[in-house]
Amino acid sequence: RLEDTGNPLYSHLLRWNNSNHIKKHFSDNVKASVDGYDPLASLAAGLPGDFERWSPLAKAQWLETTVFMSGYLLSSQGDRMGMANSIEGRYPFLDYRVIEFCSTLPDKLKLNGMNEKFLLKKLMQGKIPESIVKRPKQPYRAPISSVFVGKGRPEYIPEMLSERQTRQAGVFSYNSVSALLGKIGNTGTASEMDNMVITSIISTHLLYNQFIENNNPEFQNAPLKNLKVIQDHE
């Protein structure tokens, strides 16, 4: 809720509440297993001791860096993807000296009203075209529906969204999968959230197919570990 400003996770609640939409597509068994579990409460319990004394922007930056950047964006959309294709990415704005310097800046130089990257834009004026400096922020989104459900889709997609695969994996309800496919393929009324759910289903079934259903020996023989999406950093 917009008025829930006292929540320590306030800056990210809208994003996480939107992601919560996927739970309605879970199978009955998965719904039962997560019933009563509150991941946001678990995250809030692990916040730094002086978190409440930080500015709203500092809180948002900590959450973004800890939850998304190192554990997801850089690994899943950066280093891991690049290294898998023999490409070593270079991220000049993530140089530790840049990060250390920016950490000392006052909030007004990081975000000036709704003007993001305020100091960087000031720095680059006269060095790059003004159209770039003043260019509105644009999300980078892949064309999910047309790639996975439309013509020319990869050969493995029908099987990954089939009733057999869905019931075998047991994570999602096939009725939901079928309804989503109909919504995307027939009516053209699929929302961005629907596209995200379809991507999650395909990704989950690919992982299940490769590592569990096909009894990958390297995976089966590996020692069990308590894997965490959010890593603890000193």
PDB file of C-alpha atoms in Angstrom:
ATOM      1  CA  ARG A   1       0.000   0.000   0.000  1.00  0.00           C
ATOM      2  CA  LEU A   2       1.194   3.514  -0.799  1.00  0.00           C
ATOM      3  CA  GLU A   3       0.553   4.703   2.741  1.00  0.00           C
ATOM      4  CA  ASP A   4       2.600   1.882   4.314  1.00  0.00           C
ATOM      5  CA  THR A   5       5.669   4.134   4.558  1.00  0.00           C
ATOM      6  CA  GLY A   6       6.653   2.777   7.963  1.00  0.00           C
ATOM      7  CA  ASN A   7       7.475  -0.630   6.502  1.00  0.00           C
ATOM      8  CA  PRO A   8      11.287  -1.032   6.324  1.00  0.00           C
ATOM      9  CA  LEU A   9      10.884  -2.721   2.923  1.00  0.00           C
ATOM     10  CA  TYR A  10       8.598   0.015   1.587  1.00  0.00           C
ATOM     11  CA  SER A  11      10.711   0.917  -1.471  1.00  0.00           C
ATOM     12  CA  HIS A  12      10.373  -2.586  -2.932  1.00  0.00           C
ATOM     13  CA  LEU A  13       6.907  -3.628  -1.769  1.00  0.00           C
ATOM     14  CA  LEU A  14       5.186  -2.783  -5.070  1.00  0.00           C
ATOM     15  CA  ARG A  15       7.602  -4.963  -7.039  1.00  0.00           C
ATOM     16  CA  TRP A  16       7.402  -7.860  -4.603  1.00  0.00           C
ATOM     17  CA  ASN A  17       3.635  -7.708  -4.270  1.00  0.00           C
ATOM     18  CA  ASN A  18       3.368  -7.876  -8.054  1.00  0.00           C
ATOM     19  CA  SER A  19       5.640 -10.940  -8.080  1.00  0.00           C
ATOM     20  CA  ASN A  20       3.384 -12.505  -5.446  1.00  0.00           C
ATOM     21  CA  HIS A  21       0.875 -12.955  -8.277  1.00  0.00           C
ATOM     22  CA  ILE A  22       2.663 -16.140  -9.348  1.00  0.00           C
ATOM     23  CA  LYS A  23       1.538 -17.994  -6.220  1.00  0.00           C
ATOM     24  CA  LYS A  24      -1.988 -18.409  -7.583  1.00  0.00           C
ATOM     25  CA  HIS A  25      -0.536 -20.538 -10.398  1.00  0.00           C
ATOM     26  CA  PHE A  26       1.125 -23.022  -8.016  1.00  0.00           C
ATOM     27  CA  SER A  27      -0.102 -26.581  -7.741  1.00  0.00           C
ATOM     28  CA  ASP A  28      -2.158 -27.498  -4.677  1.00  0.00           C
ATOM     29  CA  ASN A  29       0.825 -29.280  -3.104  1.00  0.00           C
ATOM     30  CA  VAL A  30       3.105 -26.274  -3.484  1.00  0.00           C
ATOM     31  CA  LYS A  31       0.424 -23.913  -2.193  1.00  0.00           C
ATOM     32  CA  ALA A  32       0.094 -26.081   0.897  1.00  0.00           C
ATOM     33  CA  SER A  33       3.852 -26.212   1.456  1.00  0.00           C
ATOM     34  CA  VAL A  34       4.252 -22.411   1.435  1.00  0.00           C
ATOM     35  CA  ASP A  35       1.040 -21.654   3.299  1.00  0.00           C
ATOM     36  CA  GLY A  36       1.817 -19.358   6.213  1.00  0.00           C
ATOM     37  CA  TYR A  37       5.365 -18.588   5.070  1.00  0.00           C
ATOM     38  CA  ASP A  38       6.160 -14.876   4.808  1.00  0.00           C
ATOM     39  CA  PRO A  39       9.435 -14.285   2.898  1.00  0.00           C
ATOM     40  CA  LEU A  40       9.276 -10.543   3.545  1.00  0.00           C
ATOM     41  CA  ALA A  41       9.172 -11.145   7.297  1.00  0.00           C
ATOM     42  CA  SER A  42      12.248 -13.370   6.959  1.00  0.00           C
ATOM     43  CA  LEU A  43      14.056 -10.666   5.011  1.00  0.00           C
ATOM     44  CA  ALA A  44      13.050  -7.959   7.492  1.00  0.00           C
ATOM     45  CA  ALA A  45      14.406 -10.070  10.348  1.00  0.00           C
ATOM     46  CA  GLY A  46      17.848 -10.055   8.740  1.00  0.00           C
ATOM     47  CA  LEU A  47      18.169  -6.310   8.126  1.00  0.00           C
ATOM     48  CA  PRO A  48      21.186  -4.468   9.603  1.00  0.00           C
ATOM     49  CA  GLY A  49      20.692  -3.358  13.189  1.00  0.00           C
ATOM     50  CA  ASP A  50      20.767   0.364  12.405  1.00  0.00           C
ATOM     51  CA  PHE A  51      18.617   0.064   9.271  1.00  0.00           C
ATOM     52  CA  GLU A  52      15.779   2.178  10.700  1.00  0.00           C
ATOM     53  CA  ARG A  53      18.120   5.148  11.124  1.00  0.00           C
ATOM     54  CA  TRP A  54      19.030   5.214   7.432  1.00  0.00           C
ATOM     55  CA  SER A  55      17.428   7.560   4.907  1.00  0.00           C
ATOM     56  CA  PRO A  56      14.691   6.120   2.628  1.00  0.00           C
ATOM     57  CA  LEU A  57      17.114   6.231  -0.316  1.00  0.00           C
ATOM     58  CA  ALA A  58      19.854   4.431   1.628  1.00  0.00           C
ATOM     59  CA  LYS A  59      17.377   1.702   2.607  1.00  0.00           C
ATOM     60  CA  ALA A  60      16.275   1.273  -1.007  1.00  0.00           C
ATOM     61  CA  GLN A  61      19.889   1.110  -2.207  1.00  0.00           C
ATOM     62  CA  TRP A  62      20.791  -1.533   0.363  1.00  0.00           C
ATOM     63  CA  LEU A  63      17.839  -3.708  -0.623  1.00  0.00           C
ATOM     64  CA  GLU A  64      18.535  -3.308  -4.340  1.00  0.00           C
ATOM     65  CA  THR A  65      22.219  -4.130  -3.955  1.00  0.00           C
ATOM     66  CA  THR A  66      21.832  -7.002  -1.512  1.00  0.00           C
ATOM     67  CA  VAL A  67      18.766  -8.736  -2.920  1.00  0.00           C
ATOM     68  CA  PHE A  68      18.930  -8.013  -6.638  1.00  0.00           C
ATOM     69  CA  MET A  69      22.329  -6.873  -7.827  1.00  0.00           C
ATOM     70  CA  SER A  70      24.864  -9.394  -6.533  1.00  0.00           C
ATOM     71  CA  GLY A  71      22.543 -12.384  -6.172  1.00  0.00           C
ATOM     72  CA  TYR A  72      20.494 -11.990  -9.341  1.00  0.00           C
ATOM     73  CA  LEU A  73      21.227  -9.215 -11.836  1.00  0.00           C
ATOM     74  CA  LEU A  74      25.001  -9.645 -12.051  1.00  0.00           C
ATOM     75  CA  SER A  75      24.949 -13.422 -11.805  1.00  0.00           C
ATOM     76  CA  SER A  76      21.891 -14.370 -13.863  1.00  0.00           C
ATOM     77  CA  GLN A  77      21.838 -11.455 -16.311  1.00  0.00           C
ATOM     78  CA  GLY A  78      25.529 -10.562 -16.307  1.00  0.00           C
ATOM     79  CA  ASP A  79      28.543 -12.667 -15.355  1.00  0.00           C
ATOM     80  CA  ARG A  80      26.968 -16.112 -15.625  1.00  0.00           C
ATOM     81  CA  MET A  81      25.404 -15.401 -19.010  1.00  0.00           C
ATOM     82  CA  GLY A  82      28.562 -13.805 -20.357  1.00  0.00           C
ATOM     83  CA  MET A  83      31.035 -16.362 -19.055  1.00  0.00           C
ATOM     84  CA  ALA A  84      28.878 -19.213 -20.419  1.00  0.00           C
ATOM     85  CA  ASN A  85      29.540 -17.719 -23.862  1.00  0.00           C
ATOM     86  CA  SER A  86      33.244 -16.923 -23.239  1.00  0.00           C
ATOM     87  CA  ILE A  87      32.589 -13.195 -22.784  1.00  0.00           C
ATOM     88  CA  GLU A  88      34.051 -11.300 -19.852  1.00  0.00           C
ATOM     89  CA  GLY A  89      31.806  -8.368 -19.107  1.00  0.00           C
ATOM     90  CA  ARG A  90      33.208  -5.036 -17.989  1.00  0.00           C
ATOM     91  CA  TYR A  91      31.101  -2.851 -15.728  1.00  0.00           C
ATOM     92  CA  PRO A  92      32.886   0.504 -15.281  1.00  0.00           C
ATOM     93  CA  PHE A  93      30.262   1.936 -12.927  1.00  0.00           C
ATOM     94  CA  LEU A  94      30.683  -1.092 -10.650  1.00  0.00           C
ATOM     95  CA  ASP A  95      34.389  -0.502 -10.098  1.00  0.00           C
ATOM     96  CA  TYR A  96      34.847  -0.713  -6.325  1.00  0.00           C
ATOM     97  CA  ARG A  97      36.411   2.750  -6.234  1.00  0.00           C
ATOM     98  CA  VAL A  98      33.339   4.243  -7.924  1.00  0.00           C
ATOM     99  CA  ILE A  99      31.067   2.424  -5.462  1.00  0.00           C
ATOM    100  CA  GLU A 100      33.121   3.581  -2.469  1.00  0.00           C
ATOM    101  CA  PHE A 101      33.055   7.183  -3.676  1.00  0.00           C
ATOM    102  CA  CYS A 102      29.320   7.177  -4.417  1.00  0.00           C
ATOM    103  CA  SER A 103      28.616   5.714  -0.990  1.00  0.00           C
ATOM    104  CA  THR A 104      29.968   8.916   0.567  1.00  0.00           C
ATOM    105  CA  LEU A 105      27.720  11.221  -1.481  1.00  0.00           C
ATOM    106  CA  PRO A 106      24.684  12.913   0.075  1.00  0.00           C
ATOM    107  CA  ASP A 107      21.281  11.716  -1.123  1.00  0.00           C
ATOM    108  CA  LYS A 108      20.572  14.962  -3.009  1.00  0.00           C
ATOM    109  CA  LEU A 109      23.471  14.226  -5.380  1.00  0.00           C
ATOM    110  CA  LYS A 110      22.302  10.665  -6.016  1.00  0.00           C
ATOM    111  CA  LEU A 111      18.665  11.480  -6.705  1.00  0.00           C
ATOM    112  CA  ASN A 112      17.499  15.022  -7.408  1.00  0.00           C
ATOM    113  CA  GLY A 113      13.721  14.829  -7.119  1.00  0.00           C
ATOM    114  CA  MET A 114      12.755  12.301  -9.784  1.00  0.00           C
ATOM    115  CA  ASN A 115      15.939  12.988 -11.745  1.00  0.00           C
ATOM    116  CA  GLU A 116      17.958   9.770 -11.463  1.00  0.00           C
ATOM    117  CA  LYS A 117      21.724   9.593 -11.976  1.00  0.00           C
ATOM    118  CA  PHE A 118      21.786  13.329 -11.284  1.00  0.00           C
ATOM    119  CA  LEU A 119      25.532  13.692 -10.656  1.00  0.00           C
ATOM    120  CA  LEU A 120      26.493  11.406 -13.554  1.00  0.00           C
ATOM    121  CA  LYS A 121      24.367  13.456 -15.951  1.00  0.00           C
ATOM    122  CA  LYS A 122      26.056  16.655 -14.738  1.00  0.00           C
ATOM    123  CA  LEU A 123      29.456  15.056 -15.220  1.00  0.00           C
ATOM    124  CA  MET A 124      28.727  13.893 -18.778  1.00  0.00           C
ATOM    125  CA  GLN A 125      27.181  17.126 -20.063  1.00  0.00           C
ATOM    126  CA  GLY A 126      29.255  18.334 -23.012  1.00  0.00           C
ATOM    127  CA  LYS A 127      30.937  14.928 -23.353  1.00  0.00           C
ATOM    128  CA  ILE A 128      28.023  12.982 -24.842  1.00  0.00           C
ATOM    129  CA  PRO A 129      25.025  14.163 -26.905  1.00  0.00           C
ATOM    130  CA  GLU A 130      22.386  16.084 -24.956  1.00  0.00           C
ATOM    131  CA  SER A 131      19.740  13.675 -26.284  1.00  0.00           C
ATOM    132  CA  ILE A 132      21.478  10.879 -24.380  1.00  0.00           C
ATOM    133  CA  VAL A 133      21.857  12.897 -21.174  1.00  0.00           C
ATOM    134  CA  LYS A 134      18.144  13.778 -21.179  1.00  0.00           C
ATOM    135  CA  ARG A 135      16.874  10.457 -22.503  1.00  0.00           C
ATOM    136  CA  PRO A 136      14.082   9.002 -20.321  1.00  0.00           C
ATOM    137  CA  LYS A 137      14.749   5.697 -18.618  1.00  0.00           C
ATOM    138  CA  GLN A 138      13.705   2.722 -20.750  1.00  0.00           C
ATOM    139  CA  PRO A 139      13.282  -0.852 -19.473  1.00  0.00           C
ATOM    140  CA  TYR A 140      14.968  -3.640 -21.402  1.00  0.00           C
ATOM    141  CA  ARG A 141      12.350  -6.317 -21.909  1.00  0.00           C
ATOM    142  CA  ALA A 142      12.475  -9.373 -24.120  1.00  0.00           C
ATOM    143  CA  PRO A 143       9.480 -10.136 -26.408  1.00  0.00           C
ATOM    144  CA  ILE A 144       8.315 -13.105 -24.325  1.00  0.00           C
ATOM    145  CA  SER A 145       4.966 -14.029 -25.896  1.00  0.00           C
ATOM    146  CA  SER A 146       6.071 -13.830 -29.515  1.00  0.00           C
ATOM    147  CA  VAL A 147       9.203 -15.886 -28.830  1.00  0.00           C
ATOM    148  CA  PHE A 148       7.816 -18.654 -26.628  1.00  0.00           C
ATOM    149  CA  VAL A 149       4.223 -18.977 -27.803  1.00  0.00           C
ATOM    150  CA  GLY A 150       4.136 -17.511 -31.301  1.00  0.00           C
ATOM    151  CA  LYS A 151       5.323 -18.910 -34.618  1.00  0.00           C
ATOM    152  CA  GLY A 152       8.950 -19.950 -34.788  1.00  0.00           C
ATOM    153  CA  ARG A 153       9.088 -20.862 -31.105  1.00  0.00           C
ATOM    154  CA  PRO A 154      11.866 -23.250 -29.984  1.00  0.00           C
ATOM    155  CA  GLU A 155      11.069 -26.932 -30.468  1.00  0.00           C
ATOM    156  CA  TYR A 156      11.228 -27.704 -26.753  1.00  0.00           C
ATOM    157  CA  ILE A 157       8.554 -25.193 -25.712  1.00  0.00           C
ATOM    158  CA  PRO A 158       5.426 -27.351 -26.354  1.00  0.00           C
ATOM    159  CA  GLU A 159       6.865 -30.128 -24.201  1.00  0.00           C
ATOM    160  CA  MET A 160       7.917 -27.731 -21.419  1.00  0.00           C
ATOM    161  CA  LEU A 161       4.342 -26.420 -21.254  1.00  0.00           C
ATOM    162  CA  SER A 162       2.645 -29.780 -21.756  1.00  0.00           C
ATOM    163  CA  GLU A 163       0.302 -31.426 -19.266  1.00  0.00           C
ATOM    164  CA  ARG A 164       2.752 -34.305 -18.802  1.00  0.00           C
ATOM    165  CA  GLN A 165       5.671 -32.031 -17.935  1.00  0.00           C
ATOM    166  CA  THR A 166       3.573 -29.776 -15.708  1.00  0.00           C
ATOM    167  CA  ARG A 167       2.139 -32.634 -13.661  1.00  0.00           C
ATOM    168  CA  GLN A 168       5.496 -34.404 -13.521  1.00  0.00           C
ATOM    169  CA  ALA A 169       7.302 -31.368 -12.116  1.00  0.00           C
ATOM    170  CA  GLY A 170       4.408 -30.666  -9.773  1.00  0.00           C
ATOM    171  CA  VAL A 171       5.216 -27.009  -9.170  1.00  0.00           C
ATOM    172  CA  PHE A 172       2.443 -25.363 -11.177  1.00  0.00           C
ATOM    173  CA  SER A 173      -1.197 -26.157 -11.839  1.00  0.00           C
ATOM    174  CA  TYR A 174      -1.795 -27.377 -15.368  1.00  0.00           C
ATOM    175  CA  ASN A 175      -5.169 -25.645 -15.417  1.00  0.00           C
ATOM    176  CA  SER A 176      -3.328 -22.345 -14.891  1.00  0.00           C
ATOM    177  CA  VAL A 177      -0.716 -23.172 -17.519  1.00  0.00           C
ATOM    178  CA  SER A 178      -3.421 -24.056 -20.036  1.00  0.00           C
ATOM    179  CA  ALA A 179      -5.396 -20.892 -19.273  1.00  0.00           C
ATOM    180  CA  LEU A 180      -2.295 -18.715 -19.658  1.00  0.00           C
ATOM    181  CA  LEU A 181      -1.444 -20.309 -22.995  1.00  0.00           C
ATOM    182  CA  GLY A 182      -4.964 -19.656 -24.225  1.00  0.00           C
ATOM    183  CA  LYS A 183      -4.835 -16.068 -23.050  1.00  0.00           C
ATOM    184  CA  ILE A 184      -1.506 -15.394 -24.740  1.00  0.00           C
ATOM    185  CA  GLY A 185      -2.061 -17.377 -27.921  1.00  0.00           C
ATOM    186  CA  ASN A 186      -5.719 -16.774 -28.700  1.00  0.00           C
ATOM    187  CA  THR A 187      -6.928 -13.500 -27.257  1.00  0.00           C
ATOM    188  CA  GLY A 188      -3.777 -11.378 -27.279  1.00  0.00           C
ATOM    189  CA  THR A 189      -4.791  -9.883 -23.935  1.00  0.00           C
ATOM    190  CA  ALA A 190      -1.809 -11.153 -21.941  1.00  0.00           C
ATOM    191  CA  SER A 191      -0.350  -8.650 -19.496  1.00  0.00           C
ATOM    192  CA  GLU A 192       3.302  -8.131 -18.633  1.00  0.00           C
ATOM    193  CA  MET A 193       2.637 -10.147 -15.494  1.00  0.00           C
ATOM    194  CA  ASP A 194       1.250 -13.034 -17.545  1.00  0.00           C
ATOM    195  CA  ASN A 195       4.414 -13.008 -19.631  1.00  0.00           C
ATOM    196  CA  MET A 196       6.541 -13.146 -16.490  1.00  0.00           C
ATOM    197  CA  VAL A 197       4.585 -16.142 -15.199  1.00  0.00           C
ATOM    198  CA  ILE A 198       4.985 -18.049 -18.472  1.00  0.00           C
ATOM    199  CA  THR A 199       8.736 -17.381 -18.380  1.00  0.00           C
ATOM    200  CA  SER A 200       8.918 -18.654 -14.797  1.00  0.00           C
ATOM    201  CA  ILE A 201       7.029 -21.822 -15.719  1.00  0.00           C
ATOM    202  CA  ILE A 202       9.270 -22.560 -18.704  1.00  0.00           C
ATOM    203  CA  SER A 203      12.429 -21.886 -16.678  1.00  0.00           C
ATOM    204  CA  THR A 204      11.270 -24.117 -13.822  1.00  0.00           C
ATOM    205  CA  HIS A 205      10.374 -26.976 -16.150  1.00  0.00           C
ATOM    206  CA  LEU A 206      13.674 -26.715 -18.011  1.00  0.00           C
ATOM    207  CA  LEU A 207      15.563 -27.001 -14.711  1.00  0.00           C
ATOM    208  CA  TYR A 208      13.404 -29.927 -13.642  1.00  0.00           C
ATOM    209  CA  ASN A 209      13.843 -31.651 -17.001  1.00  0.00           C
ATOM    210  CA  GLN A 210      17.617 -31.261 -17.054  1.00  0.00           C
ATOM    211  CA  PHE A 211      18.549 -31.976 -13.465  1.00  0.00           C
ATOM    212  CA  ILE A 212      15.794 -34.174 -12.021  1.00  0.00           C
ATOM    213  CA  GLU A 213      13.785 -35.915 -14.721  1.00  0.00           C
ATOM    214  CA  ASN A 214      16.826 -36.860 -16.794  1.00  0.00           C
ATOM    215  CA  ASN A 215      18.849 -37.888 -13.718  1.00  0.00           C
ATOM    216  CA  ASN A 216      21.856 -35.720 -14.481  1.00  0.00           C
ATOM    217  CA  PRO A 217      24.668 -37.741 -12.819  1.00  0.00           C
ATOM    218  CA  GLU A 218      26.700 -34.696 -11.858  1.00  0.00           C
ATOM    219  CA  PHE A 219      23.687 -33.212 -10.117  1.00  0.00           C
ATOM    220  CA  GLN A 220      22.557 -36.456  -8.494  1.00  0.00           C
ATOM    221  CA  ASN A 221      26.020 -37.202  -7.073  1.00  0.00           C
ATOM    222  CA  ALA A 222      26.718 -33.694  -5.832  1.00  0.00           C
ATOM    223  CA  PRO A 223      26.585 -33.149  -2.054  1.00  0.00           C
ATOM    224  CA  LEU A 224      23.433 -31.451  -0.803  1.00  0.00           C
ATOM    225  CA  LYS A 225      23.854 -27.797   0.052  1.00  0.00           C
ATOM    226  CA  ASN A 226      21.642 -25.228   1.694  1.00  0.00           C
ATOM    227  CA  LEU A 227      21.393 -22.926  -1.298  1.00  0.00           C
ATOM    228  CA  LYS A 228      20.351 -19.316  -0.765  1.00  0.00           C
ATOM    229  CA  VAL A 229      19.177 -16.742  -3.270  1.00  0.00           C
ATOM    230  CA  ILE A 230      20.005 -13.920  -0.867  1.00  0.00           C
ATOM    231  CA  GLN A 231      23.576 -14.267   0.323  1.00  0.00           C
ATOM    232  CA  ASP A 232      24.775 -12.847   3.608  1.00  0.00           C
ATOM    233  CA  HIS A 233      27.551 -10.290   3.230  1.00  0.00           C
ATOM    234  CA  GLU A 234      29.789  -9.033   5.971  1.00  0.00           C
TER     235      GLU A 234
END
